[in-house]
């Protein structure tokens, strides 16, 4: 457990717009998850790699498992304000909106109806050694109680995400023309839900007061 995850979520700026389902609206524990690879021998720079992904996310997505369908936006390429549905197996639709787009990164926020409430960022970095670092990082809670049970208790959602994003990293490396050094690194950190500790403490103090009064 790591309270730093809540601190990182607190630093995410307030987003404007309708239907947003940011981490503050979710339920259960907060998770910070990172999937990353080091790529050697890439034919593309970090900026070129991100541009290629923005032209067609499905070029790296495991389309037998998840497909990105652009539902809003006039540009063929991914731009801030665009919306996508991520079609995956299961009872949830996974709508997202692009809230940031730089030369070497882009970020989605989840929308109402998504199984998660939070944000996810895709980024690439050129290293001094001439390699590429590619990472997918998210900060999120479950979108509702059912999603929390599927992800945190039954662990089905966790396995789905692990499969999806590790494959995305592998296919991104292939897209770059390079090769992965080592393996896809996966890091997942869990924190208490906001207010959980304070609610527990309040109940403890209430019980102590009741015992003293008795």
PDB file of C-alpha atoms in Angstrom:
ATOM      1  CA  UNK A   1       0.000   0.000   0.000  1.00  0.00           C
ATOM      2  CA  UNK A   2       1.309   3.423  -0.884  1.00  0.00           C
ATOM      3  CA  UNK A   3      -0.295   6.718   0.085  1.00  0.00           C
ATOM      4  CA  UNK A   4       1.854   8.394  -2.582  1.00  0.00           C
ATOM      5  CA  UNK A   5      -0.601   7.183  -5.225  1.00  0.00           C
ATOM      6  CA  UNK A   6      -3.331   9.349  -3.728  1.00  0.00           C
ATOM      7  CA  UNK A   7      -0.871  12.241  -3.674  1.00  0.00           C
ATOM      8  CA  UNK A   8      -0.132  11.768  -7.381  1.00  0.00           C
ATOM      9  CA  UNK A   9      -3.840  11.587  -8.174  1.00  0.00           C
ATOM     10  CA  UNK A  10      -4.368  14.794  -6.223  1.00  0.00           C
ATOM     11  CA  UNK A  11      -1.833  16.508  -8.526  1.00  0.00           C
ATOM     12  CA  UNK A  12      -3.821  15.649 -11.663  1.00  0.00           C
ATOM     13  CA  UNK A  13      -5.341  18.954 -12.807  1.00  0.00           C
ATOM     14  CA  UNK A  14      -9.073  19.525 -12.737  1.00  0.00           C
ATOM     15  CA  UNK A  15     -10.455  18.690 -16.170  1.00  0.00           C
ATOM     16  CA  UNK A  16     -13.292  20.617 -17.769  1.00  0.00           C
ATOM     17  CA  UNK A  17     -15.986  18.951 -19.834  1.00  0.00           C
ATOM     18  CA  UNK A  18     -19.091  16.801 -19.671  1.00  0.00           C
ATOM     19  CA  UNK A  19     -19.201  13.146 -18.681  1.00  0.00           C
ATOM     20  CA  UNK A  20     -15.713  12.934 -17.203  1.00  0.00           C
ATOM     21  CA  UNK A  21     -15.047  10.054 -14.842  1.00  0.00           C
ATOM     22  CA  UNK A  22     -11.793  11.075 -13.207  1.00  0.00           C
ATOM     23  CA  UNK A  23     -10.169   9.268 -10.257  1.00  0.00           C
ATOM     24  CA  UNK A  24     -12.049  11.424  -7.758  1.00  0.00           C
ATOM     25  CA  UNK A  25     -15.365   9.915  -8.900  1.00  0.00           C
ATOM     26  CA  UNK A  26     -14.345   6.255  -8.626  1.00  0.00           C
ATOM     27  CA  UNK A  27     -14.823   3.721  -5.849  1.00  0.00           C
ATOM     28  CA  UNK A  28     -12.438   1.543  -3.866  1.00  0.00           C
ATOM     29  CA  UNK A  29      -8.668   1.669  -3.734  1.00  0.00           C
ATOM     30  CA  UNK A  30      -6.539   3.767  -6.049  1.00  0.00           C
ATOM     31  CA  UNK A  31      -3.974   2.095  -8.304  1.00  0.00           C
ATOM     32  CA  UNK A  32      -0.965   3.440 -10.141  1.00  0.00           C
ATOM     33  CA  UNK A  33       0.130   1.046 -12.882  1.00  0.00           C
ATOM     34  CA  UNK A  34       3.070   1.307 -15.254  1.00  0.00           C
ATOM     35  CA  UNK A  35       3.976  -0.895 -18.220  1.00  0.00           C
ATOM     36  CA  UNK A  36       7.311   0.018 -19.786  1.00  0.00           C
ATOM     37  CA  UNK A  37       9.893  -1.236 -22.257  1.00  0.00           C
ATOM     38  CA  UNK A  38      13.368  -0.237 -23.339  1.00  0.00           C
ATOM     39  CA  UNK A  39      13.786  -0.468 -27.121  1.00  0.00           C
ATOM     40  CA  UNK A  40      17.156  -0.664 -28.875  1.00  0.00           C
ATOM     41  CA  UNK A  41      17.809  -0.251 -32.569  1.00  0.00           C
ATOM     42  CA  UNK A  42      14.649   1.753 -33.208  1.00  0.00           C
ATOM     43  CA  UNK A  43      14.260   3.299 -36.637  1.00  0.00           C
ATOM     44  CA  UNK A  44      12.016   5.977 -35.094  1.00  0.00           C
ATOM     45  CA  UNK A  45      12.622   8.759 -32.599  1.00  0.00           C
ATOM     46  CA  UNK A  46      10.315   9.159 -29.605  1.00  0.00           C
ATOM     47  CA  UNK A  47       8.414  11.910 -31.420  1.00  0.00           C
ATOM     48  CA  UNK A  48       8.042   9.833 -34.591  1.00  0.00           C
ATOM     49  CA  UNK A  49       6.860   6.820 -32.601  1.00  0.00           C
ATOM     50  CA  UNK A  50       4.151   8.773 -30.792  1.00  0.00           C
ATOM     51  CA  UNK A  51       3.058  10.361 -34.063  1.00  0.00           C
ATOM     52  CA  UNK A  52       2.726   6.901 -35.628  1.00  0.00           C
ATOM     53  CA  UNK A  53       0.606   5.688 -32.713  1.00  0.00           C
ATOM     54  CA  UNK A  54      -1.574   8.790 -32.909  1.00  0.00           C
ATOM     55  CA  UNK A  55      -2.251   8.083 -36.580  1.00  0.00           C
ATOM     56  CA  UNK A  56      -3.718   4.672 -35.716  1.00  0.00           C
ATOM     57  CA  UNK A  57      -3.830   3.286 -32.184  1.00  0.00           C
ATOM     58  CA  UNK A  58      -4.891  -0.107 -33.492  1.00  0.00           C
ATOM     59  CA  UNK A  59      -1.490  -0.556 -35.116  1.00  0.00           C
ATOM     60  CA  UNK A  60      -0.219  -1.456 -31.619  1.00  0.00           C
ATOM     61  CA  UNK A  61      -3.413  -2.563 -29.880  1.00  0.00           C
ATOM     62  CA  UNK A  62      -4.088  -6.314 -29.563  1.00  0.00           C
ATOM     63  CA  UNK A  63      -7.122  -6.028 -31.855  1.00  0.00           C
ATOM     64  CA  UNK A  64      -8.195  -9.597 -31.155  1.00  0.00           C
ATOM     65  CA  UNK A  65      -8.769  -8.368 -27.609  1.00  0.00           C
ATOM     66  CA  UNK A  66      -9.261  -4.567 -27.732  1.00  0.00           C
ATOM     67  CA  UNK A  67     -10.081  -2.162 -30.568  1.00  0.00           C
ATOM     68  CA  UNK A  68      -9.905   1.651 -30.480  1.00  0.00           C
ATOM     69  CA  UNK A  69     -12.821   3.247 -32.318  1.00  0.00           C
ATOM     70  CA  UNK A  70     -12.707   7.031 -32.756  1.00  0.00           C
ATOM     71  CA  UNK A  71     -16.133   8.486 -32.030  1.00  0.00           C
ATOM     72  CA  UNK A  72     -15.423  12.214 -31.922  1.00  0.00           C
ATOM     73  CA  UNK A  73     -12.857  14.418 -33.680  1.00  0.00           C
ATOM     74  CA  UNK A  74     -12.304  15.719 -37.186  1.00  0.00           C
ATOM     75  CA  UNK A  75      -8.582  15.025 -37.589  1.00  0.00           C
ATOM     76  CA  UNK A  76      -7.410  11.606 -38.832  1.00  0.00           C
ATOM     77  CA  UNK A  77      -4.759  11.743 -36.117  1.00  0.00           C
ATOM     78  CA  UNK A  78      -5.302  11.769 -32.356  1.00  0.00           C
ATOM     79  CA  UNK A  79      -5.784  15.304 -31.018  1.00  0.00           C
ATOM     80  CA  UNK A  80      -6.798  16.873 -27.721  1.00  0.00           C
ATOM     81  CA  UNK A  81     -10.572  16.657 -27.313  1.00  0.00           C
ATOM     82  CA  UNK A  82     -10.992  13.539 -29.460  1.00  0.00           C
ATOM     83  CA  UNK A  83     -13.007  10.658 -28.015  1.00  0.00           C
ATOM     84  CA  UNK A  84     -12.605   6.923 -28.463  1.00  0.00           C
ATOM     85  CA  UNK A  85     -14.490   3.792 -27.484  1.00  0.00           C
ATOM     86  CA  UNK A  86     -12.218   0.939 -26.512  1.00  0.00           C
ATOM     87  CA  UNK A  87     -14.130  -2.233 -27.331  1.00  0.00           C
ATOM     88  CA  UNK A  88     -13.191  -5.104 -25.030  1.00  0.00           C
ATOM     89  CA  UNK A  89     -14.832  -8.358 -23.935  1.00  0.00           C
ATOM     90  CA  UNK A  90     -17.246  -7.993 -21.030  1.00  0.00           C
ATOM     91  CA  UNK A  91     -20.204  -5.874 -19.981  1.00  0.00           C
ATOM     92  CA  UNK A  92     -18.449  -2.497 -20.108  1.00  0.00           C
ATOM     93  CA  UNK A  93     -18.026   0.023 -22.857  1.00  0.00           C
ATOM     94  CA  UNK A  94     -14.738   1.887 -22.336  1.00  0.00           C
ATOM     95  CA  UNK A  95     -15.106   5.480 -23.570  1.00  0.00           C
ATOM     96  CA  UNK A  96     -12.171   7.883 -23.172  1.00  0.00           C
ATOM     97  CA  UNK A  97     -11.306  11.466 -24.123  1.00  0.00           C
ATOM     98  CA  UNK A  98      -7.895  12.871 -25.055  1.00  0.00           C
ATOM     99  CA  UNK A  99      -6.984  15.534 -22.488  1.00  0.00           C
ATOM    100  CA  UNK A 100      -3.303  16.042 -23.376  1.00  0.00           C
ATOM    101  CA  UNK A 101      -1.243  15.683 -26.533  1.00  0.00           C
ATOM    102  CA  UNK A 102       2.437  16.614 -26.747  1.00  0.00           C
ATOM    103  CA  UNK A 103       5.131  15.713 -29.258  1.00  0.00           C
ATOM    104  CA  UNK A 104       6.117  12.669 -27.176  1.00  0.00           C
ATOM    105  CA  UNK A 105       2.977  11.747 -25.218  1.00  0.00           C
ATOM    106  CA  UNK A 106      -0.798  11.672 -25.069  1.00  0.00           C
ATOM    107  CA  UNK A 107      -3.229  11.147 -22.223  1.00  0.00           C
ATOM    108  CA  UNK A 108      -6.810   9.932 -21.869  1.00  0.00           C
ATOM    109  CA  UNK A 109      -9.376  10.528 -19.151  1.00  0.00           C
ATOM    110  CA  UNK A 110     -12.125   7.944 -18.736  1.00  0.00           C
ATOM    111  CA  UNK A 111     -15.727   8.912 -19.448  1.00  0.00           C
ATOM    112  CA  UNK A 112     -19.022   7.910 -17.840  1.00  0.00           C
ATOM    113  CA  UNK A 113     -19.653   4.193 -18.332  1.00  0.00           C
ATOM    114  CA  UNK A 114     -15.983   3.157 -18.301  1.00  0.00           C
ATOM    115  CA  UNK A 115     -15.018   0.331 -15.930  1.00  0.00           C
ATOM    116  CA  UNK A 116     -12.373   2.653 -14.451  1.00  0.00           C
ATOM    117  CA  UNK A 117     -12.310   6.224 -13.227  1.00  0.00           C
ATOM    118  CA  UNK A 118      -8.996   7.879 -13.922  1.00  0.00           C
ATOM    119  CA  UNK A 119      -6.368   8.825 -16.488  1.00  0.00           C
ATOM    120  CA  UNK A 120      -3.835   6.933 -18.577  1.00  0.00           C
ATOM    121  CA  UNK A 121      -0.757   8.294 -20.353  1.00  0.00           C
ATOM    122  CA  UNK A 122       1.299   6.924 -23.241  1.00  0.00           C
ATOM    123  CA  UNK A 123       4.794   8.389 -23.604  1.00  0.00           C
ATOM    124  CA  UNK A 124       8.129   7.818 -25.318  1.00  0.00           C
ATOM    125  CA  UNK A 125      11.588   9.110 -24.428  1.00  0.00           C
ATOM    126  CA  UNK A 126      14.876   9.183 -26.356  1.00  0.00           C
ATOM    127  CA  UNK A 127      17.790   8.055 -24.168  1.00  0.00           C
ATOM    128  CA  UNK A 128      21.373   9.386 -24.363  1.00  0.00           C
ATOM    129  CA  UNK A 129      22.452   5.862 -25.385  1.00  0.00           C
ATOM    130  CA  UNK A 130      20.261   6.004 -28.482  1.00  0.00           C
ATOM    131  CA  UNK A 131      17.516   3.734 -27.149  1.00  0.00           C
ATOM    132  CA  UNK A 132      13.819   4.444 -26.730  1.00  0.00           C
ATOM    133  CA  UNK A 133      11.818   4.157 -23.536  1.00  0.00           C
ATOM    134  CA  UNK A 134       8.091   3.581 -23.994  1.00  0.00           C
ATOM    135  CA  UNK A 135       5.657   3.564 -21.086  1.00  0.00           C
ATOM    136  CA  UNK A 136       1.938   3.333 -20.414  1.00  0.00           C
ATOM    137  CA  UNK A 137       1.005   4.676 -16.977  1.00  0.00           C
ATOM    138  CA  UNK A 138      -2.400   5.007 -15.332  1.00  0.00           C
ATOM    139  CA  UNK A 139      -3.856   6.457 -12.152  1.00  0.00           C
ATOM    140  CA  UNK A 140      -7.326   5.110 -11.490  1.00  0.00           C
ATOM    141  CA  UNK A 141     -10.007   3.614  -9.296  1.00  0.00           C
ATOM    142  CA  UNK A 142     -12.810   1.282 -10.274  1.00  0.00           C
ATOM    143  CA  UNK A 143     -15.712   2.992 -11.992  1.00  0.00           C
ATOM    144  CA  UNK A 144     -18.368   1.269  -9.856  1.00  0.00           C
ATOM    145  CA  UNK A 145     -18.802  -1.516  -7.308  1.00  0.00           C
ATOM    146  CA  UNK A 146     -19.223  -4.223  -9.948  1.00  0.00           C
ATOM    147  CA  UNK A 147     -16.005  -3.176 -11.682  1.00  0.00           C
ATOM    148  CA  UNK A 148     -14.238  -3.126  -8.315  1.00  0.00           C
ATOM    149  CA  UNK A 149     -15.329  -6.718  -7.653  1.00  0.00           C
ATOM    150  CA  UNK A 150     -14.222  -7.870 -11.109  1.00  0.00           C
ATOM    151  CA  UNK A 151     -10.848  -6.114 -10.898  1.00  0.00           C
ATOM    152  CA  UNK A 152      -9.841  -6.196  -7.254  1.00  0.00           C
ATOM    153  CA  UNK A 153     -11.612  -9.283  -5.936  1.00  0.00           C
ATOM    154  CA  UNK A 154     -11.971 -11.696  -8.840  1.00  0.00           C
ATOM    155  CA  UNK A 155      -8.862 -10.232 -10.548  1.00  0.00           C
ATOM    156  CA  UNK A 156     -10.411 -10.766 -14.002  1.00  0.00           C
ATOM    157  CA  UNK A 157     -10.059  -7.101 -14.919  1.00  0.00           C
ATOM    158  CA  UNK A 158      -6.445  -7.080 -13.738  1.00  0.00           C
ATOM    159  CA  UNK A 159      -5.571  -9.978 -16.032  1.00  0.00           C
ATOM    160  CA  UNK A 160      -7.349  -8.278 -18.948  1.00  0.00           C
ATOM    161  CA  UNK A 161      -5.349  -5.095 -18.431  1.00  0.00           C
ATOM    162  CA  UNK A 162      -2.079  -6.966 -18.032  1.00  0.00           C
ATOM    163  CA  UNK A 163      -2.669  -8.792 -21.317  1.00  0.00           C
ATOM    164  CA  UNK A 164      -3.758  -5.665 -23.180  1.00  0.00           C
ATOM    165  CA  UNK A 165      -1.010  -3.246 -22.143  1.00  0.00           C
ATOM    166  CA  UNK A 166       1.919  -5.683 -22.220  1.00  0.00           C
ATOM    167  CA  UNK A 167       0.921  -6.632 -25.760  1.00  0.00           C
ATOM    168  CA  UNK A 168       0.581  -2.936 -26.640  1.00  0.00           C
ATOM    169  CA  UNK A 169       4.169  -2.378 -25.437  1.00  0.00           C
ATOM    170  CA  UNK A 170       5.471  -5.340 -27.443  1.00  0.00           C
ATOM    171  CA  UNK A 171       3.698  -4.232 -30.615  1.00  0.00           C
ATOM    172  CA  UNK A 172       4.900  -0.664 -30.151  1.00  0.00           C
ATOM    173  CA  UNK A 173       8.471  -1.963 -30.032  1.00  0.00           C
ATOM    174  CA  UNK A 174       7.827  -3.898 -33.243  1.00  0.00           C
ATOM    175  CA  UNK A 175       6.350  -0.756 -34.811  1.00  0.00           C
ATOM    176  CA  UNK A 176       9.538   1.164 -33.998  1.00  0.00           C
ATOM    177  CA  UNK A 177      11.636  -1.339 -35.906  1.00  0.00           C
ATOM    178  CA  UNK A 178      13.713  -2.053 -32.815  1.00  0.00           C
ATOM    179  CA  UNK A 179      13.830  -4.819 -30.245  1.00  0.00           C
ATOM    180  CA  UNK A 180      12.957  -4.977 -26.568  1.00  0.00           C
ATOM    181  CA  UNK A 181      15.855  -5.100 -24.135  1.00  0.00           C
ATOM    182  CA  UNK A 182      14.832  -7.528 -21.410  1.00  0.00           C
ATOM    183  CA  UNK A 183      11.094  -7.810 -20.791  1.00  0.00           C
ATOM    184  CA  UNK A 184       8.067  -5.592 -20.400  1.00  0.00           C
ATOM    185  CA  UNK A 185       8.370  -4.152 -16.907  1.00  0.00           C
ATOM    186  CA  UNK A 186       5.089  -4.060 -14.972  1.00  0.00           C
ATOM    187  CA  UNK A 187       4.657  -2.038 -11.790  1.00  0.00           C
ATOM    188  CA  UNK A 188       1.389  -1.791  -9.855  1.00  0.00           C
ATOM    189  CA  UNK A 189       1.007   0.155  -6.625  1.00  0.00           C
ATOM    190  CA  UNK A 190      -2.167   0.182  -4.565  1.00  0.00           C
ATOM    191  CA  UNK A 191      -3.291   2.870  -2.139  1.00  0.00           C
ATOM    192  CA  UNK A 192      -6.210   3.254   0.182  1.00  0.00           C
ATOM    193  CA  UNK A 193      -9.291   4.952  -1.201  1.00  0.00           C
ATOM    194  CA  UNK A 194      -9.441   8.647  -0.247  1.00  0.00           C
ATOM    195  CA  UNK A 195     -11.116   9.133   3.062  1.00  0.00           C
ATOM    196  CA  UNK A 196     -10.940   5.457   4.025  1.00  0.00           C
ATOM    197  CA  UNK A 197      -8.433   5.986   6.816  1.00  0.00           C
ATOM    198  CA  UNK A 198     -10.331   8.995   8.128  1.00  0.00           C
ATOM    199  CA  UNK A 199     -13.625   7.062   8.089  1.00  0.00           C
ATOM    200  CA  UNK A 200     -12.065   4.177  10.003  1.00  0.00           C
ATOM    201  CA  UNK A 201     -10.517   6.571  12.494  1.00  0.00           C
ATOM    202  CA  UNK A 202     -13.860   8.316  12.981  1.00  0.00           C
ATOM    203  CA  UNK A 203     -15.531   5.016  13.788  1.00  0.00           C
ATOM    204  CA  UNK A 204     -12.792   4.115  16.259  1.00  0.00           C
ATOM    205  CA  UNK A 205     -13.138   7.440  18.053  1.00  0.00           C
ATOM    206  CA  UNK A 206     -16.932   7.084  18.094  1.00  0.00           C
ATOM    207  CA  UNK A 207     -16.612   3.618  19.625  1.00  0.00           C
ATOM    208  CA  UNK A 208     -14.175   4.899  22.263  1.00  0.00           C
ATOM    209  CA  UNK A 209     -16.541   7.728  23.132  1.00  0.00           C
ATOM    210  CA  UNK A 210     -19.446   5.310  23.422  1.00  0.00           C
ATOM    211  CA  UNK A 211     -17.418   3.002  25.704  1.00  0.00           C
ATOM    212  CA  UNK A 212     -16.433   5.900  27.927  1.00  0.00           C
ATOM    213  CA  UNK A 213     -20.011   7.079  28.079  1.00  0.00           C
ATOM    214  CA  UNK A 214     -21.161   3.565  28.987  1.00  0.00           C
TER     215      UNK A 214
END
